[in-house]
């Protein structure tokens, strides 16, 4: 696990445009769960993309264990994060290969544990003839919720210091959304988590909620504090 610190992060996509992020601050210590909550366009995806080094981070704004993220090679910086996004891509035809890509070094026990934790055990017990056929070629039959579970299983296999959740329930029906939130809560106990979402629903278990609006942090506190219950 790593310490992650975002300090006064300002970022614009183009000169002349309003900044997508303006002076955003965030601290993630090992095991901490932080929700980044805000409406569409608030800057959540931009912040996650900067952490993953999809865009160039301005100097002196993101630190991992006290070290400027720009001093990491971008592949190394990317390896610090496991991403569960709104859309789960099936990268290859077989589900087994989709999992294998997440961590080529993972052993059979790791696969079993990750699938079990993500609630996908049924997908391989129905195929009892060994690792190669655990999941078969049934990717196209996966429901939205099952795809998000696959994405979670990939993130668990990557075993990166920080798990980034980018609206992982955005395209799910409300019942499936509730199940996926429940699974994430049950599974992500030890991990350091940054969860971007437009809603406070299911965020009771996060340690801190950071509210973003038009690129700025406008409020922060526990779920109870934000709901004005304390
Ligand atoms: P959120 O994830 O909270 O919906 P985004 O980070 O996607 O917000 O967007 C923040 C702001 O940056 C918005 O004003 C959006 O229009 C703008 N933006 C996002 N991506 C790009 C891009 N590739 N080029 C230009 N502007 C962008
Ligand atoms: P280490 O102590 O070096 O982290 P582990 O024995 O914990 O090694 O893990 C061995 C392999 O299993 C690594 O590739 C790691 O990414 C993976 N792994 C560890 N924990 C889990 C887990 N809960 N689910 C799936 N894979 C895991």
XYZ file of C-alpha atoms and ligand atoms in Angstrom:
284
model
C 0.000 0.000 0.000
C 1.140 3.529 -0.711
C 0.562 7.050 0.515
C -0.968 9.168 -2.207
C -1.177 12.904 -1.958
C -2.753 15.325 -4.423
C -1.844 18.945 -3.702
C -3.399 22.024 -5.321
C -3.930 20.187 -8.582
C -4.959 22.493 -11.400
C -5.371 21.152 -14.918
C -6.753 22.535 -18.172
C -7.292 20.587 -21.346
C -6.631 23.667 -23.471
C -5.401 27.179 -22.827
C -8.397 29.486 -22.699
C -10.761 26.772 -21.447
C -11.932 26.828 -17.839
C -9.760 24.466 -15.779
C -11.166 20.946 -15.402
C -9.522 20.923 -11.955
C -8.680 23.924 -9.847
C -6.615 23.576 -6.667
C -7.862 20.082 -5.781
C -6.401 18.472 -2.633
C -6.672 14.848 -1.569
C -4.849 12.508 0.827
C -4.963 8.730 0.704
C -3.129 6.855 3.432
C -2.870 3.053 3.268
C -6.242 1.361 3.703
C -8.184 4.604 3.574
C -11.387 4.855 1.513
C -12.142 8.215 -0.075
C -15.128 9.029 -2.281
C -14.852 11.747 -4.906
C -18.418 12.901 -5.380
C -19.681 15.427 -7.889
C -22.002 16.008 -10.827
C -21.100 15.271 -14.420
C -18.289 17.585 -15.544
C -17.009 18.160 -11.990
C -13.554 16.809 -12.846
C -13.661 13.307 -11.338
C -12.500 11.446 -14.443
C -9.838 14.059 -15.091
C -8.404 13.495 -11.626
C -8.357 9.711 -12.079
C -6.812 10.094 -15.561
C -4.047 12.280 -14.119
C -3.285 9.688 -11.430
C -3.089 7.001 -14.114
C -0.849 9.329 -16.163
C -3.193 9.322 -19.155
C -2.457 13.062 -19.225
C 0.650 14.879 -18.049
C 0.461 15.876 -14.402
C 1.605 19.429 -13.624
C 4.865 19.411 -11.622
C 4.661 19.173 -7.849
C 1.010 18.209 -7.549
C 0.809 14.414 -7.117
C 3.066 12.509 -4.712
C 3.370 8.782 -4.027
C 5.093 8.033 -0.725
C 6.386 11.596 -0.782
C 7.896 11.277 -4.254
C 6.677 13.355 -7.219
C 4.666 11.032 -9.490
C 6.498 12.566 -12.472
C 9.716 10.945 -11.292
C 8.162 7.487 -11.843
C 8.246 5.978 -15.313
C 4.633 6.101 -16.509
C 4.324 2.273 -16.623
C 5.479 2.140 -13.000
C 3.095 4.906 -11.976
C 0.243 3.088 -13.723
C 1.048 -0.107 -11.852
C 0.250 1.675 -8.597
C -3.438 1.661 -9.534
C -6.095 -0.921 -10.337
C -9.037 0.623 -12.154
C -12.645 -0.525 -12.096
C -14.432 1.711 -14.604
C -18.025 2.295 -15.720
C -17.590 0.075 -18.726
C -15.861 -3.260 -18.411
C -14.046 -4.156 -21.562
C -13.531 -7.771 -22.476
C -10.066 -7.520 -23.963
C -10.001 -10.952 -25.583
C -12.478 -13.659 -26.482
C -12.120 -15.779 -23.378
C -12.790 -14.685 -19.842
C -9.803 -16.643 -18.623
C -7.538 -14.573 -20.858
C -9.235 -11.400 -19.648
C -8.221 -12.321 -16.134
C -4.770 -13.534 -17.132
C -3.987 -10.121 -18.684
C -4.604 -8.475 -15.314
C -1.701 -10.373 -13.783
C 0.285 -12.877 -15.849
C 2.047 -14.100 -12.679
C -1.098 -14.994 -10.741
C -1.466 -18.660 -9.907
C -4.543 -20.895 -9.904
C -5.190 -20.129 -6.242
C -5.109 -16.387 -6.943
C -7.683 -16.784 -9.741
C -9.922 -18.839 -7.523
C -9.704 -16.331 -4.666
C -10.314 -13.299 -6.879
C -13.303 -14.917 -8.624
C -14.706 -16.026 -5.304
C -14.383 -12.564 -3.752
C -15.903 -10.912 -6.810
C -18.869 -13.299 -6.694
C -18.065 -15.070 -9.968
C -17.498 -18.539 -8.572
C -20.472 -19.925 -10.546
C -18.759 -18.992 -13.764
C -16.089 -21.551 -13.194
C -17.722 -24.308 -11.173
C -20.033 -24.870 -14.125
C -16.872 -25.723 -16.098
C -15.197 -28.299 -13.870
C -12.494 -29.478 -16.265
C -9.569 -27.319 -15.160
C -8.115 -23.798 -15.381
C -8.164 -23.494 -19.165
C -11.883 -23.955 -19.392
C -12.979 -22.415 -16.111
C -14.711 -19.549 -17.814
C -14.912 -20.706 -21.388
C -15.903 -18.299 -24.125
C -19.096 -17.043 -22.597
C -18.133 -13.382 -22.331
C -20.897 -12.137 -24.549
C -23.430 -13.715 -22.192
C -22.253 -11.731 -19.180
C -24.733 -9.261 -17.708
C -23.676 -5.723 -16.766
C -23.315 -6.721 -13.124
C -21.223 -9.766 -13.995
C -18.951 -7.622 -16.130
C -18.389 -5.282 -13.185
C -17.577 -8.334 -11.075
C -15.066 -9.403 -13.704
C -13.531 -5.945 -13.541
C -13.311 -6.243 -9.746
C -11.692 -9.689 -10.093
C -9.100 -8.158 -12.456
C -8.424 -5.377 -9.966
C -7.960 -7.911 -7.150
C -5.550 -9.935 -9.267
C -3.529 -6.810 -10.061
C -3.211 -6.282 -6.327
C -2.070 -2.674 -6.869
C -1.536 -0.359 -3.887
C -4.590 1.779 -4.757
C -7.958 0.738 -6.224
C -9.640 3.420 -8.351
C -13.386 3.042 -8.875
C -14.755 5.220 -11.686
C -18.559 5.093 -11.373
C -18.503 1.278 -11.390
C -22.307 1.131 -11.079
C -23.149 3.838 -13.651
C -24.843 1.551 -16.172
C -26.520 -0.880 -13.784
C -30.143 -1.190 -12.726
C -30.785 -0.180 -9.065
C -30.916 -3.724 -7.676
C -27.704 -4.781 -9.400
C -26.131 -1.500 -8.317
C -26.961 -2.345 -4.708
C -25.453 -5.819 -5.065
C -22.246 -4.486 -6.611
C -21.864 -1.803 -3.919
C -22.383 -4.523 -1.315
C -19.692 -6.699 -2.912
C -17.222 -3.803 -3.162
C -17.837 -3.007 0.504
C -17.362 -6.647 1.516
C -14.220 -7.232 -0.552
C -12.254 -3.976 -0.394
C -11.382 -4.177 3.286
C -7.591 -3.761 3.289
C -7.249 -1.851 0.038
C -6.768 1.858 -0.358
C -9.757 3.054 -2.377
C -10.617 6.187 -4.349
C -14.191 5.972 -5.611
C -15.484 8.547 -8.124
C -19.276 8.766 -8.192
C -22.071 11.264 -8.832
C -24.139 10.005 -5.907
C -23.791 9.639 -2.138
C -25.738 6.383 -2.341
C -23.906 3.496 -0.673
C -21.043 5.756 0.487
C -21.669 5.306 4.237
C -18.616 3.063 4.597
C -16.134 5.504 3.059
C -13.794 7.249 5.507
C -14.055 10.583 3.754
C -16.164 12.167 1.048
C -14.650 14.913 -1.072
C -17.226 16.903 -3.023
C -16.049 18.324 -6.339
C -17.901 20.957 -8.348
C -16.563 22.580 -11.503
C -13.059 21.389 -10.692
C -13.009 22.641 -7.121
C -13.336 20.847 -3.802
C -16.402 22.503 -2.291
C -16.984 20.280 0.752
C -15.366 17.372 2.575
C -16.259 15.210 5.548
C -17.793 11.918 6.562
C -21.045 10.714 5.021
C -22.874 11.615 8.243
C -21.424 15.111 8.219
C -22.416 15.689 4.602
C -25.924 14.388 5.277
C -26.000 16.881 8.206
C -26.651 14.046 10.680
C -23.826 15.111 13.039
P -16.592 14.149 -14.464
O -15.764 12.912 -14.559
O -16.765 14.640 -13.059
O -17.893 14.050 -15.184
P -14.610 15.287 -16.265
O -13.313 15.154 -15.582
O -14.960 14.305 -17.322
O -15.779 15.347 -15.171
O -14.715 16.725 -16.912
C -14.264 17.910 -16.258
C -14.298 19.059 -17.259
O -13.305 18.843 -18.253
C -15.623 19.195 -18.007
O -15.835 20.562 -18.202
C -15.343 18.508 -19.310
O -16.139 19.044 -20.341
C -13.879 18.812 -19.545
N -13.187 17.760 -20.323
C -13.135 16.442 -20.017
N -12.386 15.761 -20.924
C -11.965 16.669 -21.835
C -11.152 16.614 -23.020
N -10.611 15.445 -23.414
N -10.915 17.754 -23.687
C -11.440 18.921 -23.267
N -12.204 19.060 -22.170
C -12.479 17.960 -21.452
P 3.120 -10.881 -2.063
O 3.269 -11.206 -0.606
O 4.420 -10.627 -2.773
O 2.096 -9.804 -2.326
P 1.235 -12.994 -2.461
O 1.603 -14.405 -2.129
O 0.363 -12.203 -1.546
O 2.605 -12.206 -2.750
O 0.594 -12.978 -3.901
C 1.101 -13.760 -4.937
C 0.339 -13.390 -6.174
O -1.057 -13.409 -5.888
C 0.645 -11.991 -6.648
O 0.732 -12.037 -8.049
C -0.539 -11.160 -6.205
O -0.812 -10.118 -7.138
C -1.669 -12.167 -6.178
N -2.635 -11.919 -5.117
C -2.402 -11.557 -3.837
N -3.529 -11.419 -3.136
C -4.542 -11.709 -3.986
C -5.976 -11.751 -3.871
N -6.625 -11.435 -2.756
N -6.679 -12.127 -4.940
C -6.047 -12.411 -6.085
N -4.720 -12.373 -6.266
C -3.964 -12.046 -5.244
